[in-house]
Tab-separated table of C-alpha atoms and ligand atoms in Angstrom:
chain	number	residue	atom	x	y	z
A	1	MET	CA	0.000	0.000	0.000
A	2	LEU	CA	2.870	2.332	0.742
A	3	GLU	CA	4.042	1.856	-2.832
A	4	LYS	CA	0.818	3.512	-3.973
A	5	SER	CA	2.144	6.739	-2.511
A	6	LEU	CA	5.865	6.429	-2.981
A	7	ARG	CA	5.687	5.588	-6.694
A	8	TRP	CA	4.683	9.195	-7.361
A	9	ILE	CA	7.677	10.733	-5.647
A	10	ARG	CA	10.095	11.912	-8.352
A	11	PRO	CA	13.374	9.956	-8.605
A	12	VAL	CA	15.359	13.189	-8.217
A	13	ILE	CA	13.657	13.714	-4.829
A	14	LYS	CA	14.235	10.103	-3.736
A	15	ASN	CA	17.916	10.555	-4.526
A	16	ILE	CA	18.329	13.674	-2.403
A	17	LYS	CA	20.258	13.107	0.777
A	18	ALA	CA	18.286	14.987	3.433
A	19	TYR	CA	20.143	18.064	4.707
A	20	HIS	CA	21.875	16.655	7.746
A	21	VAL	CA	22.060	18.820	10.870
A	22	PRO	CA	24.291	17.086	13.430
A	23	ASP	CA	23.386	16.971	17.120
A	24	ALA	CA	25.382	19.607	18.990
A	25	SER	CA	24.117	19.009	22.519
A	26	GLY	CA	26.845	19.487	25.116
A	27	LEU	CA	29.297	20.781	22.499
A	28	ILE	CA	30.671	24.244	21.719
A	29	LYS	CA	28.820	24.933	18.492
A	30	LEU	CA	31.099	26.314	15.790
A	31	ASP	CA	29.593	24.535	12.788
A	32	ALA	CA	26.760	26.701	11.456
A	33	MET	CA	27.967	30.317	11.125
A	34	GLU	CA	25.803	31.471	13.989
A	35	ASN	CA	26.540	34.665	15.893
A	36	PRO	CA	27.615	33.446	19.381
A	37	TYR	CA	26.215	36.495	21.183
A	38	GLN	CA	22.674	37.105	22.411
A	39	LEU	CA	20.842	40.365	22.952
A	40	SER	CA	21.645	42.201	26.202
A	41	ALA	CA	19.412	41.494	29.218
A	42	VAL	CA	17.858	44.968	28.909
A	43	LEU	CA	16.960	44.483	25.251
A	44	LYS	CA	15.629	40.992	25.959
A	45	THR	CA	13.212	42.343	28.558
A	46	GLU	CA	12.024	45.086	26.225
A	47	LEU	CA	11.534	42.563	23.444
A	48	GLN	CA	9.557	40.294	25.769
A	49	ASN	CA	7.183	43.184	26.459
A	50	LYS	CA	6.671	43.786	22.756
A	51	LEU	CA	6.110	40.109	22.084
A	52	SER	CA	3.555	39.792	24.880
A	53	GLN	CA	1.462	42.437	23.097
A	54	ALA	CA	1.590	40.693	19.721
A	55	ALA	CA	-1.831	39.629	18.437
A	56	LEU	CA	-1.281	35.902	18.014
A	57	ASN	CA	-4.970	35.391	17.227
A	58	ARG	CA	-4.664	37.517	14.064
A	59	TYR	CA	-2.906	36.789	10.810
A	60	PRO	CA	0.250	38.863	10.430
A	61	ASP	CA	0.405	41.903	8.145
A	62	PRO	CA	0.634	40.039	4.811
A	63	SER	CA	3.025	42.532	3.247
A	64	ALA	CA	4.931	43.268	6.477
A	65	ILE	CA	5.048	46.899	5.401
A	66	THR	CA	6.562	48.315	8.621
A	67	LEU	CA	9.313	45.724	8.657
A	68	ARG	CA	9.977	46.145	4.939
A	69	ASN	CA	10.381	49.886	5.275
A	70	LYS	CA	12.775	49.452	8.182
A	71	LEU	CA	14.847	46.892	6.321
A	72	LYS	CA	15.043	49.122	3.234
A	73	GLN	CA	16.417	51.903	5.384
A	74	VAL	CA	18.814	49.836	7.479
A	75	MET	CA	20.160	47.830	4.523
A	76	GLN	CA	20.517	50.988	2.397
A	77	VAL	CA	18.359	49.733	-0.446
A	78	PRO	CA	18.327	52.367	-3.239
A	79	VAL	CA	15.070	54.359	-3.009
A	80	ASP	CA	13.729	53.326	-6.417
A	81	LYS	CA	14.220	49.594	-5.704
A	82	GLU	CA	11.772	47.227	-4.028
A	83	ILE	CA	12.178	44.276	-1.654
A	84	VAL	CA	10.368	41.024	-0.968
A	85	LEU	CA	10.759	39.100	2.301
A	86	GLY	CA	11.324	35.397	2.736
A	87	ASN	CA	11.160	32.940	5.612
A	88	GLY	CA	14.957	32.925	5.554
A	89	SER	CA	16.809	33.623	2.320
A	90	ASP	CA	16.451	29.928	1.519
A	91	GLU	CA	12.770	30.609	0.847
A	92	LEU	CA	13.710	33.458	-1.481
A	93	ILE	CA	15.967	31.128	-3.475
A	94	GLN	CA	12.996	28.769	-3.718
A	95	MET	CA	10.664	31.553	-4.901
A	96	LEU	CA	13.173	32.606	-7.555
A	97	ALA	CA	13.542	29.034	-8.775
A	98	MET	CA	9.759	28.545	-8.871
A	99	ALA	CA	9.382	31.764	-10.842
A	100	VAL	CA	11.559	30.468	-13.694
A	101	ALA	CA	10.840	26.726	-13.516
A	102	SER	CA	9.056	25.428	-16.588
A	103	HIS	CA	8.696	22.239	-18.574
A	104	ASP	CA	11.082	23.587	-21.184
A	105	ASP	CA	14.322	21.690	-20.936
A	106	ASP	CA	16.461	24.730	-21.415
A	107	VAL	CA	15.813	26.519	-18.111
A	108	CYS	CA	18.644	26.226	-15.628
A	109	LEU	CA	20.166	27.784	-12.537
A	110	MET	CA	23.907	28.360	-12.371
A	111	SER	CA	26.355	28.826	-9.541
A	112	PHE	CA	30.009	28.223	-8.709
A	113	GLU	CA	31.499	25.285	-6.846
A	114	PRO	CA	32.328	24.617	-4.150
A	115	GLY	CA	29.440	26.844	-3.083
A	116	PHE	CA	26.234	27.063	-1.099
A	117	VAL	CA	24.433	23.713	-1.444
A	118	MET	CA	20.873	25.107	-1.369
A	119	TYR	CA	21.067	26.453	-4.950
A	120	LYS	CA	21.370	22.941	-6.359
A	121	MET	CA	19.001	21.356	-3.850
A	122	ILE	CA	16.259	23.851	-4.670
A	123	ALA	CA	16.798	23.366	-8.425
A	124	ASP	CA	16.095	19.669	-7.752
A	125	PHE	CA	13.023	20.485	-5.641
A	126	VAL	CA	11.426	22.424	-8.498
A	127	ASP	CA	12.744	20.064	-11.170
A	128	ILE	CA	15.012	22.324	-13.190
A	129	ASP	CA	18.602	21.851	-14.258
A	130	TYR	CA	21.508	23.145	-12.258
A	131	VAL	CA	24.936	23.944	-13.664
A	132	GLY	CA	27.828	24.258	-11.212
A	133	VAL	CA	30.946	25.887	-12.655
A	134	SER	CA	34.112	24.996	-10.792
A	135	LEU	CA	36.116	27.737	-9.105
A	136	ARG	CA	39.897	27.884	-9.445
A	137	GLU	CA	42.119	26.257	-6.859
A	138	ASP	CA	42.361	29.480	-4.826
A	139	PHE	CA	38.521	29.759	-4.936
A	140	SER	CA	38.612	32.676	-7.396
A	141	LEU	CA	36.320	32.824	-10.425
A	142	ASP	CA	37.426	30.888	-13.502
A	143	MET	CA	36.286	33.473	-16.050
A	144	ASP	CA	37.069	31.383	-19.140
A	145	SER	CA	34.870	28.503	-17.924
A	146	ILE	CA	32.187	30.914	-16.746
A	147	ARG	CA	31.982	32.766	-20.106
A	148	GLN	CA	31.826	29.414	-21.891
A	149	ALA	CA	29.157	27.992	-19.516
A	150	ILE	CA	26.983	31.115	-19.751
A	151	LYS	CA	27.126	30.929	-23.556
A	152	GLN	CA	26.341	27.197	-23.570
A	153	TYR	CA	23.607	26.978	-20.914
A	154	ARG	CA	22.072	30.464	-20.908
A	155	PRO	CA	21.110	30.296	-17.193
A	156	ALA	CA	17.858	31.960	-16.111
A	157	ILE	CA	19.503	32.842	-12.800
A	158	ILE	CA	23.134	32.914	-11.693
A	159	PHE	CA	23.650	32.778	-7.919
A	160	ILE	CA	26.840	34.360	-6.571
A	161	ALA	CA	27.456	34.046	-2.834
A	162	TYR	CA	29.459	37.139	-1.818
A	163	PRO	CA	31.416	36.216	0.291
A	164	ASN	CA	31.256	32.587	-0.796
A	165	ASN	CA	30.346	29.739	1.543
A	166	PRO	CA	32.383	27.559	2.298
A	167	SER	CA	35.506	29.367	1.022
A	168	ALA	CA	34.776	32.702	2.828
A	169	ASN	CA	36.288	34.922	0.091
A	170	CYS	CA	34.697	37.744	-1.908
A	171	TYR	CA	35.213	37.409	-5.647
A	172	ASN	CA	36.856	40.073	-7.786
A	173	GLU	CA	34.433	42.930	-8.295
A	174	SER	CA	35.096	43.629	-11.974
A	175	GLN	CA	34.710	39.928	-12.775
A	176	ILE	CA	31.287	39.968	-11.110
A	177	GLU	CA	30.399	43.053	-13.141
A	178	GLU	CA	31.336	41.199	-16.306
A	179	ILE	CA	29.137	38.237	-15.295
A	180	ILE	CA	26.177	40.553	-14.648
A	181	SER	CA	26.736	42.185	-18.033
A	182	ILE	CA	26.996	38.998	-20.110
A	183	ALA	CA	24.317	37.018	-18.203
A	184	PRO	CA	21.201	36.339	-20.296
A	185	GLY	CA	19.045	36.454	-17.147
A	186	MET	CA	19.046	37.480	-13.510
A	187	VAL	CA	22.124	37.536	-11.300
A	188	VAL	CA	21.567	37.162	-7.546
A	189	LEU	CA	24.317	38.408	-5.255
A	190	ASP	CA	23.768	36.421	-2.058
A	191	GLU	CA	25.176	38.697	0.639
A	192	ALA	CA	24.389	36.518	3.673
A	193	TYR	CA	27.747	37.457	5.264
A	194	HIS	CA	27.556	41.180	4.559
A	195	PRO	CA	28.123	42.278	8.226
A	196	PHE	CA	31.538	40.613	8.128
A	197	ALA	CA	32.551	41.535	4.576
A	198	GLN	CA	31.671	45.226	4.599
A	199	THR	CA	31.556	45.273	0.831
A	200	SER	CA	28.362	45.018	-1.171
A	201	PHE	CA	26.674	45.265	-4.543
A	202	MET	CA	23.590	46.917	-3.019
A	203	HIS	CA	24.429	50.351	-4.455
A	204	ARG	CA	25.107	48.743	-7.848
A	205	LEU	CA	21.396	47.880	-8.212
A	206	THR	CA	21.205	51.299	-9.818
A	207	ASP	CA	23.636	50.236	-12.568
A	208	PHE	CA	22.229	46.812	-13.497
A	209	GLU	CA	18.526	46.052	-13.980
A	210	ASN	CA	19.148	42.269	-13.992
A	211	LEU	CA	20.952	42.393	-10.640
A	212	LEU	CA	19.232	41.252	-7.428
A	213	VAL	CA	20.814	41.490	-3.982
A	214	MET	CA	19.814	39.030	-1.267
A	215	ARG	CA	20.443	39.553	2.440
A	216	THR	CA	19.452	37.689	5.590
A	217	VAL	CA	19.383	38.501	9.291
A	218	SER	CA	20.549	34.962	10.103
A	219	LYS	CA	24.305	35.415	10.174
A	220	MET	CA	24.100	38.832	11.844
A	221	GLY	CA	22.630	37.268	14.970
A	222	LEU	CA	18.977	36.418	14.344
A	223	ALA	CA	19.137	32.955	12.778
A	224	GLY	CA	16.177	31.847	14.898
A	225	LEU	CA	13.832	34.398	13.332
A	226	ARG	CA	14.114	33.112	9.749
A	227	LEU	CA	14.052	36.341	7.764
A	228	GLY	CA	15.662	37.173	4.442
A	229	LEU	CA	15.160	39.877	1.837
A	230	LEU	CA	15.585	40.142	-1.907
A	231	CYS	CA	16.171	43.584	-3.400
A	232	GLY	CA	15.933	44.728	-6.982
A	233	HIS	CA	13.969	46.396	-9.741
A	234	PRO	CA	10.293	46.766	-8.692
A	235	ALA	CA	9.069	44.988	-11.840
A	236	ILE	CA	11.083	41.852	-10.990
A	237	ILE	CA	10.311	41.943	-7.266
A	238	ASN	CA	6.619	42.296	-8.119
A	239	GLU	CA	6.692	39.022	-10.068
A	240	ILE	CA	8.585	37.159	-7.320
A	241	ASP	CA	6.128	38.514	-4.744
A	242	LYS	CA	3.255	36.744	-6.529
A	243	ILE	CA	4.836	33.386	-5.631
A	244	ARG	CA	5.269	34.268	-1.976
A	245	LEU	CA	2.789	32.405	0.211
A	246	PRO	CA	0.569	34.831	2.107
A	247	TYR	CA	1.699	35.518	5.684
A	248	ASN	CA	5.120	33.912	5.154
A	249	ILE	CA	6.650	36.224	7.782
A	250	ASN	CA	4.974	35.390	11.080
A	251	VAL	CA	3.916	37.895	13.750
A	252	LEU	CA	6.700	37.027	16.202
A	253	THR	CA	9.344	37.475	13.522
A	254	GLN	CA	7.887	40.801	12.402
A	255	VAL	CA	7.732	42.167	15.955
A	256	SER	CA	11.198	40.857	16.920
A	257	ALA	CA	12.951	42.011	13.755
A	258	GLU	CA	11.402	45.489	13.923
A	259	PHE	CA	12.560	45.782	17.516
A	260	VAL	CA	16.127	44.642	16.858
A	261	LEU	CA	16.430	46.872	13.781
A	262	ASP	CA	15.528	49.815	16.021
A	263	ASN	CA	18.455	48.796	18.232
A	264	LEU	CA	20.891	47.912	15.515
A	265	VAL	CA	24.022	49.186	17.288
A	266	CYS	CA	23.961	46.059	19.395
A	267	LEU	CA	24.281	43.795	16.321
A	268	ASP	CA	26.831	46.131	14.727
A	269	ASP	CA	28.956	45.883	17.878
A	270	GLN	CA	28.697	42.089	17.812
A	271	ALA	CA	29.724	41.990	14.141
A	272	ARG	CA	32.767	44.128	14.940
A	273	LEU	CA	33.740	41.770	17.782
A	274	ILE	CA	33.404	38.806	15.451
A	275	ARG	CA	35.551	40.473	12.771
A	276	ASP	CA	38.270	41.172	15.374
A	277	GLU	CA	38.084	37.617	16.688
A	278	ARG	CA	38.283	36.309	13.111
A	279	GLU	CA	41.610	38.088	12.581
A	280	GLN	CA	43.034	36.679	15.820
A	281	LEU	CA	41.819	33.189	15.038
A	282	PHE	CA	43.216	33.436	11.502
A	283	SER	CA	46.681	34.417	12.817
A	284	ALA	CA	46.671	31.695	15.451
A	285	MET	CA	45.689	29.014	12.930
A	286	SER	CA	48.093	30.282	10.258
A	287	ALA	CA	50.996	29.840	12.672
A	288	ASN	CA	50.593	26.081	12.275
A	289	THR	CA	52.532	25.114	9.143
A	290	GLU	CA	50.593	21.865	8.856
A	291	LEU	CA	47.413	23.797	8.078
A	292	GLN	CA	46.531	25.725	4.942
A	293	VAL	CA	44.243	28.488	6.197
A	294	PHE	CA	42.179	30.435	3.664
A	295	PRO	CA	41.651	34.190	4.181
A	296	SER	CA	38.118	35.051	5.298
A	297	GLN	CA	35.767	37.976	4.767
A	298	ALA	CA	32.990	36.112	6.571
A	299	ASN	CA	32.365	34.822	10.115
A	300	PHE	CA	34.000	31.465	9.465
A	301	ILE	CA	37.365	30.112	8.335
A	302	LEU	CA	38.029	27.295	5.894
A	303	PHE	CA	41.244	25.365	6.391
A	304	ARG	CA	42.989	22.339	4.928
A	305	VAL	CA	44.763	19.761	7.022
A	306	LEU	CA	48.107	18.857	5.428
A	307	ASN	CA	49.749	15.457	5.943
A	308	LYS	CA	47.014	14.215	8.289
A	309	SER	CA	43.443	13.006	7.884
A	310	ALA	CA	40.834	15.773	8.234
A	311	ASP	CA	38.379	13.142	9.517
A	312	ASP	CA	40.745	12.271	12.381
A	313	ILE	CA	41.302	15.953	13.235
A	314	PHE	CA	37.548	16.637	13.102
A	315	ASN	CA	36.776	13.690	15.398
A	316	SER	CA	39.514	14.594	17.837
A	317	ILE	CA	38.276	18.210	18.034
A	318	LYS	CA	34.761	16.920	18.593
A	319	SER	CA	35.856	14.616	21.382
A	320	SER	CA	37.426	17.680	23.016
A	321	GLY	CA	33.925	19.182	23.045
A	322	VAL	CA	33.967	21.449	19.972
A	323	LEU	CA	31.751	20.862	16.937
A	324	ILE	CA	33.015	22.298	13.625
A	325	LYS	CA	32.115	21.334	10.053
A	326	ASN	CA	33.798	18.508	8.189
A	327	MET	CA	33.659	19.224	4.441
A	328	ARG	CA	34.089	15.452	3.902
A	329	ALA	CA	36.053	15.695	0.666
A	330	ASN	CA	38.652	13.139	-0.374
A	331	GLN	CA	39.339	15.003	-3.585
A	332	GLY	CA	38.619	18.265	-5.357
A	333	LEU	CA	39.008	21.826	-4.179
A	334	LEU	CA	37.813	21.027	-0.636
A	335	LYS	CA	40.088	18.018	-0.228
A	336	ASN	CA	40.836	17.393	3.473
A	337	CYS	CA	39.155	20.684	4.446
A	338	LEU	CA	37.344	21.666	7.651
A	339	ARG	CA	35.372	24.829	8.404
A	340	VAL	CA	35.136	26.604	11.736
A	341	THR	CA	32.702	29.380	12.669
A	342	VAL	CA	34.178	32.303	14.604
A	343	GLY	CA	32.784	32.177	18.142
A	344	THR	CA	33.398	34.141	21.329
A	345	ALA	CA	36.980	34.643	22.521
A	346	GLU	CA	36.596	31.721	24.959
A	347	GLU	CA	35.046	29.447	22.351
A	348	ASN	CA	37.817	30.217	19.885
A	349	LYS	CA	40.402	29.532	22.578
A	350	ALA	CA	38.792	26.164	23.313
A	351	PHE	CA	38.803	25.411	19.590
A	352	MET	CA	42.496	26.364	19.227
A	353	LEU	CA	43.414	24.115	22.161
A	354	ALA	CA	41.427	21.244	20.687
A	355	LEU	CA	42.952	21.819	17.237
A	356	THR	CA	46.524	21.997	18.544
A	357	ASP	CA	45.936	18.874	20.595
A	358	ALA	CA	44.511	17.064	17.551
A	359	MET	CA	47.419	18.092	15.326
A	360	ASN	CA	49.985	16.945	17.893
A	361	LYS	CA	48.525	13.446	18.193
B	612	PLP	C1	23.599	30.599	5.564
B	612	PLP	C2	23.433	31.039	4.141
B	612	PLP	C3	22.175	31.397	3.649
B	612	PLP	C4	20.923	31.028	4.416
B	612	PLP	O1	20.331	32.052	4.989
B	612	PLP	P1	18.924	31.915	5.737
B	612	PLP	O2	18.432	33.295	5.653
B	612	PLP	O3	19.238	31.461	7.121
B	612	PLP	O4	18.044	30.958	4.993
B	612	PLP	C5	22.080	31.884	2.359
B	612	PLP	N1	23.169	31.976	1.576
B	612	PLP	C6	24.392	31.618	2.004
B	612	PLP	C7	25.565	31.712	1.091
B	612	PLP	C8	24.553	31.122	3.292
B	612	PLP	O5	25.759	30.685	3.706
């Protein structure tokens, strides 16, 4: 009887390995690019008051107009551009993919690899092709391959994570400009790590009508809220907005995000702390000649273990009580690589101790 149901599930879905989130209980959690800091006690109390007044019996404002206006201002969206909100930027990627998905065989999404895995996963969800163009060994853009792939596949949307995840670098700006210019469709600059990169294409929306800029509040310290935004030409945003499910941004998220955006200095201060900690962690790790540590403009650091097994190092660090991310690659650009999120000073110290211990085994 079960077969009656399962036979309808598309093979591409059956083949997807479910996105695995490891159990972090009891461990220092440096695996998911979360901001390690919480709001101050004073802000928490104020927020609690706001939340207790929220009308949970009512549907939320379907267009979240107050929140949208605040985000436009805080994120410095050019005045003649529009934004649409998603339940996390993952939902925005899904809306974009749904907007272009069709039964024509020639619609595809493109991105660069190694990159953010959701672009490909969502292409599979909506049943369109995905083309991943390999980066160069130093994780820079391979412009010859990219020009060739754009010509050959004519992607409806090109996703560019800026900075990239998992490599943590920002690509060359003029190369991105060239990609936006030669693309036959939309180009989405995914600026999830903007608070740590301090460089952006937001102001370039004025120069390119096919450019969209995506941001999220997740990495800046509000991952629990699930809130992302997509910015661009009003005519494009208007089409994407038609796909958005009504009320996708719930009341608690709207109230909380509005409140935190009114108190943004606190997140700005946290981002500055994280950037400082990143530089210290980078120096400490780089001092070990048995590691190849990649420069970071994000809140995490990718590194390669030389002459030892990354699996062994990962497991040893974990048994010392620190969870990082194992890229699990035996070959390719991420061969023997691990990724650590920048935490608090104490967390980073615990990680460095665990790493040094692991490397000395
Ligand atoms: C973490 C991440 C996101 C996901 O953001 P959410 O708003 O939490 O869905 C998007 N893009 C990149 C490149 C990321 O690393």
